[in-house]
Coordinates of C-alpha atoms and ligand atoms in Angstrom, one line a residue:
M29 CA 0.0 0.0 0.0
F30 CA 1.2 3.5 -0.8
A31 CA 0.6 6.5 1.5
I32 CA 0.4 9.7 -0.6
I33 CA 1.2 12.7 1.4
L34 CA 0.3 16.2 0.3
G35 CA -0.4 19.5 2.0
T36 CA 0.0 22.5 -0.3
R37 CA -1.3 23.8 -3.7
P38 CA 1.7 22.6 -5.8
E39 CA 1.7 19.2 -4.2
I40 CA -2.0 18.6 -4.9
I41 CA -1.4 19.5 -8.6
K42 CA 1.8 17.5 -9.0
M43 CA 0.5 14.4 -7.1
S44 CA -2.7 14.4 -9.1
P45 CA -1.2 12.3 -12.0
I46 CA 0.2 9.8 -9.4
I47 CA -3.3 9.5 -7.9
R48 CA -4.8 9.0 -11.4
S49 CA -2.2 6.4 -12.2
C50 CA -2.9 4.5 -8.9
E51 CA -6.7 4.6 -9.6
K52 CA -6.1 3.4 -13.2
D53 CA -4.0 0.4 -12.2
G54 CA -6.1 -0.5 -9.1
I55 CA -3.3 0.1 -6.7
D56 CA -4.0 0.2 -3.0
Y57 CA -3.2 3.7 -1.7
F58 CA -4.5 6.3 0.7
M59 CA -4.1 10.0 0.7
L60 CA -3.0 12.0 3.8
H61 CA -3.5 15.7 3.6
T62 CA -1.4 17.6 6.2
G63 CA -3.6 20.8 6.1
Q64 CA -0.6 23.1 5.5
H65 CA -2.8 24.8 2.9
Y66 CA -6.5 25.0 3.9
S67 CA -8.2 28.1 2.3
Y68 CA -10.7 27.0 -0.3
E69 CA -8.7 28.7 -3.2
M70 CA -5.4 27.1 -2.0
D71 CA -6.8 23.6 -1.4
R72 CA -10.4 22.4 -2.1
V73 CA -10.6 24.1 -5.5
F74 CA -7.8 21.8 -6.8
F75 CA -9.6 18.6 -5.6
E76 CA -12.6 19.9 -7.6
D77 CA -10.7 21.0 -10.7
L78 CA -8.6 17.9 -10.9
R79 CA -11.5 15.6 -9.9
L80 CA -9.5 14.0 -7.1
P81 CA -11.0 11.8 -4.4
N82 CA -11.1 13.1 -0.8
P83 CA -8.0 12.3 1.3
R84 CA -8.6 9.6 3.9
Y85 CA -7.0 11.8 6.6
N86 CA -6.5 15.5 7.1
L87 CA -4.2 16.6 9.9
D88 CA -5.5 20.2 9.8
V89 CA -2.1 21.6 11.0
G90 CA -2.7 25.0 9.4
S91 CA -0.2 27.9 9.4
K92 CA 2.5 27.9 12.0
S93 CA 6.2 28.7 12.4
H94 CA 8.5 26.3 10.5
A95 CA 9.4 24.2 13.5
E96 CA 5.9 24.1 14.9
Q97 CA 4.4 23.2 11.5
T98 CA 7.0 20.5 10.8
G99 CA 6.7 19.0 14.3
A100 CA 2.9 18.9 14.2
I101 CA 2.9 17.2 10.8
M102 CA 5.5 14.6 11.9
A103 CA 3.6 13.7 15.0
G104 CA 0.3 13.4 13.1
I105 CA 1.8 11.3 10.3
E106 CA 3.5 8.9 12.6
K107 CA 0.2 7.9 14.2
I108 CA -1.4 7.3 10.9
L109 CA 1.6 5.2 9.6
V110 CA 1.5 3.0 12.7
K111 CA -2.2 2.4 12.1
E112 CA -2.2 1.9 8.3
K113 CA 1.2 0.2 7.9
P114 CA 1.9 1.3 4.3
E115 CA 4.9 -0.2 2.4
I116 CA 5.8 3.1 0.8
V117 CA 5.3 6.8 1.7
L118 CA 5.4 9.2 -1.2
V119 CA 6.2 12.9 -0.9
Q120 CA 6.5 15.5 -3.6
G121 CA 8.5 18.7 -3.8
D122 CA 10.1 20.9 -1.2
T123 CA 7.6 22.1 1.4
N124 CA 7.5 21.6 5.2
T125 CA 5.0 18.8 4.4
V126 CA 7.7 17.0 2.4
L127 CA 10.3 17.4 5.1
A128 CA 8.0 16.2 7.9
G129 CA 6.5 13.3 5.8
A130 CA 9.9 12.0 4.8
L131 CA 11.4 12.3 8.3
A132 CA 8.5 10.7 10.1
A133 CA 8.3 7.8 7.6
S134 CA 12.1 7.2 7.4
K135 CA 12.1 6.3 11.1
C136 CA 9.0 4.2 11.1
Y137 CA 9.2 0.4 11.3
V138 CA 5.7 -0.7 10.9
R139 CA 5.5 -2.4 7.5
G140 CA 3.9 -5.8 7.6
A141 CA 3.9 -8.5 10.3
R142 CA 7.7 -8.3 10.8
S143 CA 7.7 -4.5 11.2
L144 CA 10.1 -3.7 8.3
P145 CA 11.0 -0.1 7.7
V146 CA 8.6 2.0 5.7
E147 CA 10.2 3.1 2.4
V148 CA 10.2 6.7 1.3
G149 CA 9.8 7.9 -2.3
H150 CA 10.6 11.6 -3.1
I151 CA 9.1 12.8 -6.3
E152 CA 10.9 15.8 -7.8
A153 CA 14.1 14.8 -6.1
G154 CA 17.5 16.5 -6.8
L155 CA 16.4 20.1 -7.5
R156 CA 19.0 22.5 -6.0
S157 CA 19.0 26.3 -5.9
F158 CA 22.3 26.1 -3.9
D159 CA 20.8 28.8 -1.7
R160 CA 20.6 27.4 1.9
T161 CA 18.8 30.6 3.1
M162 CA 15.7 29.3 1.3
P163 CA 13.6 27.0 3.6
E164 CA 12.7 24.9 0.5
E165 CA 16.4 24.1 -0.1
I166 CA 16.8 22.7 3.4
N167 CA 13.6 20.6 2.9
R168 CA 14.8 19.2 -0.5
V169 CA 18.3 18.3 0.7
I170 CA 17.1 16.4 3.7
A171 CA 14.2 14.7 2.0
D172 CA 16.6 13.4 -0.8
H173 CA 19.1 12.1 1.7
I174 CA 16.6 10.0 3.7
S175 CA 14.6 8.7 0.7
D176 CA 14.9 5.2 -0.6
Y177 CA 13.7 6.2 -4.1
C178 CA 14.7 9.6 -5.6
F179 CA 12.5 10.3 -8.6
A180 CA 14.6 13.0 -10.4
P181 CA 12.8 14.9 -13.1
T182 CA 15.9 15.5 -15.3
E183 CA 19.5 14.5 -15.8
I184 CA 20.6 17.7 -14.1
A185 CA 18.6 16.7 -11.0
Q186 CA 20.1 13.2 -11.1
N187 CA 23.7 14.7 -11.3
N188 CA 23.0 16.9 -8.2
L189 CA 22.1 13.8 -6.3
L190 CA 25.1 11.9 -7.5
H191 CA 27.4 14.8 -6.5
E192 CA 26.0 14.6 -3.0
G193 CA 26.9 10.9 -2.8
I194 CA 23.4 9.5 -3.2
A195 CA 23.6 5.9 -4.6
H196 CA 22.9 5.6 -8.3
K197 CA 20.6 2.7 -7.6
K198 CA 18.2 4.9 -5.6
I199 CA 17.8 7.4 -8.5
F200 CA 15.3 7.2 -11.3
V201 CA 15.0 9.9 -14.0
T202 CA 11.3 10.0 -14.7
G203 CA 10.4 13.5 -16.0
N204 CA 8.3 15.9 -13.9
T205 CA 4.7 15.0 -13.1
I206 CA 3.8 18.7 -13.9
V207 CA 4.0 17.8 -17.6
D208 CA 1.4 15.0 -17.0
A209 CA -0.8 17.5 -15.1
V210 CA -0.6 20.1 -17.8
H211 CA -1.3 17.6 -20.6
Q212 CA -4.2 16.1 -18.7
N213 CA -5.9 19.4 -18.0
L214 CA -5.0 21.9 -20.7
A215 CA -7.9 20.9 -23.0
L216 CA -10.3 20.8 -20.1
S217 CA -9.2 24.3 -19.0
K218 CA -10.1 25.9 -22.4
D219 CA -13.8 25.6 -21.4
S220 CA -13.3 26.9 -17.9
K221 CA -12.7 30.6 -18.3
K222 CA -14.5 32.4 -15.4
P223 CA -16.3 35.4 -16.7
G224 CA -14.5 38.7 -15.8
I225 CA -11.0 37.3 -15.6
G226 CA -9.9 35.5 -18.7
S227 CA -12.6 36.8 -21.1
E228 CA -11.6 40.5 -20.9
L229 CA -8.0 39.9 -21.6
K230 CA -6.6 39.8 -25.1
E231 CA -4.6 36.7 -26.1
K232 CA -0.9 37.4 -25.7
G233 CA -1.9 40.9 -24.6
Y234 CA -1.1 40.9 -20.8
F235 CA 1.6 40.0 -18.3
L236 CA 0.9 37.3 -15.6
V237 CA 2.6 37.7 -12.3
T238 CA 2.9 35.4 -9.2
L239 CA 4.9 36.1 -6.0
H240 CA 4.9 34.2 -2.8
R241 CA 8.5 33.4 -1.7
Q242 CA 9.2 34.2 1.9
E243 CA 12.4 36.1 1.0
N244 CA 10.5 38.3 -1.5
V245 CA 7.2 39.1 0.0
D246 CA 8.0 39.3 3.8
N247 CA 10.5 42.1 3.1
K248 CA 8.9 45.5 2.7
E249 CA 11.7 47.2 0.7
R250 CA 12.0 44.2 -1.7
L251 CA 8.3 43.9 -2.3
E252 CA 8.0 47.6 -2.8
G253 CA 10.8 47.5 -5.3
I254 CA 9.1 44.6 -7.2
F255 CA 5.8 46.6 -7.3
G256 CA 7.7 49.6 -8.7
A257 CA 9.3 47.4 -11.4
L258 CA 5.9 46.0 -12.4
G259 CA 4.4 49.4 -12.5
R260 CA 7.2 50.6 -14.8
I261 CA 6.7 47.6 -17.1
Q262 CA 3.0 48.4 -17.4
T263 CA 3.7 52.0 -18.2
L264 CA 6.4 51.2 -20.8
T265 CA 4.4 48.5 -22.6
G266 CA 0.8 49.6 -22.1
L267 CA -0.1 45.9 -21.4
P268 CA -2.2 45.0 -18.3
I269 CA -0.5 43.2 -15.4
I270 CA -2.6 40.4 -13.9
F271 CA -1.6 39.3 -10.5
P272 CA -3.4 36.4 -8.7
V273 CA -2.3 37.0 -5.1
H274 CA -1.1 34.2 -2.8
P275 CA -2.6 34.6 0.7
R276 CA 0.9 35.0 2.2
T277 CA 1.5 37.9 -0.2
E278 CA -1.9 39.4 0.4
K279 CA -1.3 39.5 4.1
M280 CA 2.1 41.3 3.6
I281 CA 0.7 43.7 1.0
R282 CA -1.9 44.7 3.6
S283 CA 0.5 45.0 6.4
F284 CA 3.0 47.1 4.3
R285 CA 0.1 49.2 3.0
L286 CA 1.2 48.8 -0.6
H287 CA -0.9 50.1 -3.5
S288 CA -0.5 50.1 -7.2
E289 CA -2.7 51.6 -10.0
E290 CA -0.9 49.6 -12.6
I291 CA -1.3 46.1 -11.2
K292 CA -4.6 44.3 -11.4
M293 CA -4.7 42.1 -8.3
I294 CA -7.1 39.2 -8.2
P295 CA -7.6 36.2 -5.8
P296 CA -5.6 33.0 -6.3
Q297 CA -7.1 31.1 -9.2
G298 CA -8.1 27.5 -9.6
F299 CA -5.8 25.3 -11.7
L300 CA -7.9 25.3 -14.8
E301 CA -8.4 29.1 -14.9
F302 CA -4.7 29.6 -14.0
L303 CA -3.6 27.3 -16.9
Q304 CA -5.6 29.5 -19.3
L305 CA -4.1 32.7 -17.8
E306 CA -0.6 31.2 -18.3
A307 CA -1.1 29.8 -21.8
N308 CA -2.5 33.1 -23.1
A309 CA 0.0 35.5 -21.4
R310 CA 2.5 37.5 -23.4
L311 CA 5.1 36.9 -20.6
I312 CA 5.1 35.6 -17.1
L313 CA 7.0 37.1 -14.1
T314 CA 7.2 34.9 -11.1
D315 CA 9.1 33.6 -8.1
S316 CA 7.3 30.2 -8.2
G317 CA 9.0 27.0 -9.0
G318 CA 5.9 25.4 -10.6
V319 CA 5.1 28.4 -12.7
Q320 CA 8.7 28.5 -14.1
E321 CA 8.1 25.0 -15.3
E322 CA 4.6 25.5 -16.7
S323 CA 5.6 28.6 -18.7
C324 CA 8.4 26.6 -20.2
I325 CA 6.0 23.7 -21.0
L326 CA 3.4 26.1 -22.4
G327 CA 5.9 28.1 -24.6
V328 CA 5.4 31.4 -22.7
P329 CA 8.6 33.4 -21.9
C330 CA 9.3 33.7 -18.2
V331 CA 11.3 36.2 -16.0
T332 CA 12.1 34.9 -12.6
I333 CA 12.2 37.4 -9.8
R334 CA 14.8 35.7 -7.6
E335 CA 18.6 35.4 -7.4
S336 CA 18.6 31.7 -8.2
T337 CA 16.6 28.9 -9.6
E338 CA 16.4 25.2 -8.9
R339 CA 15.0 24.8 -12.4
P340 CA 18.1 25.7 -14.5
E341 CA 16.7 23.6 -17.4
T342 CA 14.2 26.4 -18.1
V343 CA 17.1 28.9 -18.5
D344 CA 19.3 26.5 -20.5
V345 CA 16.5 26.1 -23.2
G346 CA 16.0 29.8 -23.3
A347 CA 12.5 29.9 -21.8
N348 CA 13.4 31.7 -18.6
R349 CA 15.8 34.4 -17.4
I350 CA 16.8 35.1 -13.8
A351 CA 16.3 38.8 -13.2
G352 CA 17.2 38.9 -9.5
V353 CA 15.2 41.4 -7.3
N354 CA 16.8 44.7 -8.4
P355 CA 13.9 46.7 -10.0
E356 CA 16.0 48.0 -12.9
N357 CA 17.1 44.5 -13.7
I358 CA 13.5 43.2 -13.6
V359 CA 12.4 45.9 -16.1
S360 CA 15.4 45.4 -18.5
T361 CA 15.2 41.6 -18.4
T362 CA 11.5 41.7 -19.1
L363 CA 12.0 44.1 -22.1
A364 CA 14.7 41.8 -23.4
M365 CA 12.6 38.6 -22.9
L366 CA 9.7 40.2 -24.8
K367 CA 11.8 39.9 -28.0
K368 CA 12.2 36.1 -27.5
S369 CA 10.3 33.8 -29.8
P370 CA 9.1 30.7 -27.9
S371 CA 10.7 27.9 -29.8
W372 CA 12.3 25.8 -27.1
I373 CA 11.9 22.1 -26.3
N374 CA 10.3 21.2 -23.0
P375 CA 13.0 19.7 -20.9
F376 CA 10.7 18.1 -18.2
G377 CA 9.6 14.9 -20.0
D378 CA 6.9 13.4 -22.0
G379 CA 3.9 13.6 -19.7
K380 CA 4.3 9.9 -18.5
A381 CA 6.3 10.5 -15.3
A382 CA 3.5 9.4 -13.0
D383 CA 3.0 6.0 -14.8
R384 CA 6.7 5.5 -14.7
I385 CA 7.0 6.2 -11.0
V386 CA 4.1 4.0 -10.1
S387 CA 5.4 1.1 -12.2
I388 CA 8.9 1.4 -10.7
L389 CA 7.4 1.2 -7.3
T390 CA 5.1 -1.7 -8.1
E391 CA 7.8 -3.7 -9.8
Ligands
UD1_422 C1 4.5 27.0 1.1 C2 5.8 26.3 1.0 C3 6.4 26.8 -0.3 C4 5.5 26.6 -1.5 C5 4.2 27.3 -1.2 C6 3.2 26.9 -2.3 C7 7.1 25.8 3.0 C8 8.2 26.2 3.8 N1 6.7 26.7 2.1 O1 4.7 28.4 1.3 O2 7.6 26.1 -0.5 O3 6.1 27.2 -2.6 O4 3.6 26.7 0.0 O5 2.2 27.9 -2.4 O6 6.6 24.7 3.1 N2 -2.2 31.0 4.1 C9 -3.6 31.1 4.0 N3 -4.3 30.1 3.5 C10 -3.7 28.9 3.2 C11 -2.3 28.8 3.3 C12 -1.6 29.8 3.8 O7 -4.2 32.2 4.3 O8 -4.4 28.0 2.8 C13 -1.4 32.2 4.6 C14 -1.2 32.2 6.1 O9 -1.2 33.6 6.5 C15 0.2 31.6 6.2 C16 0.9 32.1 4.9 O10 -0.1 32.1 3.9 O11 0.8 32.1 7.4 C17 2.0 31.2 4.5 O12 1.6 29.8 4.4 P1 2.7 28.6 4.5 O13 2.1 27.3 4.2 O14 3.5 28.7 5.8 O15 3.8 29.0 3.4 P2 3.6 29.4 1.9 O16 4.1 30.8 1.7 O17 2.2 29.1 1.4
UDP423 N1 -1.4 28.1 -9.4 C1 -2.8 28.1 -9.5 N2 -3.4 29.3 -9.2 C2 -2.8 30.5 -9.0 C3 -1.3 30.4 -8.9 C4 -0.7 29.2 -9.1 O1 -3.4 27.1 -9.7 O2 -3.4 31.5 -8.8 C5 -0.7 26.8 -9.6 C6 0.3 26.8 -10.8 O3 -0.3 26.4 -12.0 C7 1.4 25.8 -10.3 C8 1.3 25.8 -8.8 O4 0.1 26.5 -8.5 O5 1.1 24.5 -10.7 C9 2.5 26.6 -8.2 O6 2.3 26.8 -6.9 P1 3.1 27.8 -6.1 O7 3.6 28.9 -7.0 O8 2.2 28.2 -4.9 O9 4.3 27.0 -5.4 P2 5.7 26.5 -6.0 O10 5.6 25.8 -7.2 O11 6.6 27.7 -6.0 O12 6.2 25.6 -4.8

């Protein structure tokens, strides 16, 4: 039996092809939601959009400090593993849910009558920004080192793991399940434009923005600088800037009392609406990991508002440029990227990553 652990927006989206694959092959699994994300538009909407069954468990941990959240998830997961005795625990990505899930499972000896260790599979293993100030980098490194199966999306990710001494036999290059999720939902998303958001925007006639990284949005000066750059881009190009605002960012915008006439801020979107917003954008500016991948898969140029990326494949194929957080650099990188014709090859696989992962585990 597989235990599929998820807790945040990107994990629900990127685990959805694994769940579909388990359902298709009649594999015994259960889903455990940690409750790290809980607002309707960060959680439930994705179960509806992606037509996923309800998780068997929800720990409802909610928002807490890093240590409190990680600890609460570990304690909750351990109890459920002892009860359910799964053979394999699957985690995906780089959140506190992943760290806690992998840590709790790696110390659990509850599998079967002889109490063998539970095995851990990390999906999207081997990504590295090489920036240890990011909480996500700590989560990735630890999860990879305590996993029995590292499902690396690309050769670059595999090489990162090999350089850190992780045994070759534990690593499987599978592609990224985000390609599966985009392929499975893009056609469906074309019918799903919510009136008032997608419909008033001209195809390739707007910028799409997302921002939620702790190091960007929790820092007043930095967030103000990014807002200034976005305003300048709007003035220089005359194109609207559409910004679905993550709740963390919304909270910080309110507390810093930031305003912008040039940026159209809207609530976080469901996956189907957001896919349409991405596919039809002229260019995407983001600090999200998943959005860097999706823009590359969908053939939309991307500017990353960070100093580093753990998705260098997007830069190597010419789909993405790292602008840093200096406002002038964000503007000049955007203007340069607007000249780019989207003719790159998607480096994240063929859309069969989930089937590959499930068959490796069942074999
Ligand atoms: C988390 C992940 C990040 C991932 C992101 C995906 C960690 C350390 N961070 O960041 O890697 O990229 O999810 O979106 O695991 N909030 C709500 N409703 C929600 C969830 C959050 O209002 O459903 C607000 C709360 O004020 C909360 C804040 O957002 O304090 C931050 O949430 P949290 O889960 O701690 O981190 P994210 O920034 O969402
Ligand atoms: N996303 C969404 N609605 C939004 C913004 C993002 O559905 O309003 C999806 C997006 O398509 C991607 C995922 O959320 O698959 C990325 O999540 P996020 O940026 O929160 O986290 P990260 O990928 O950086 O961990």
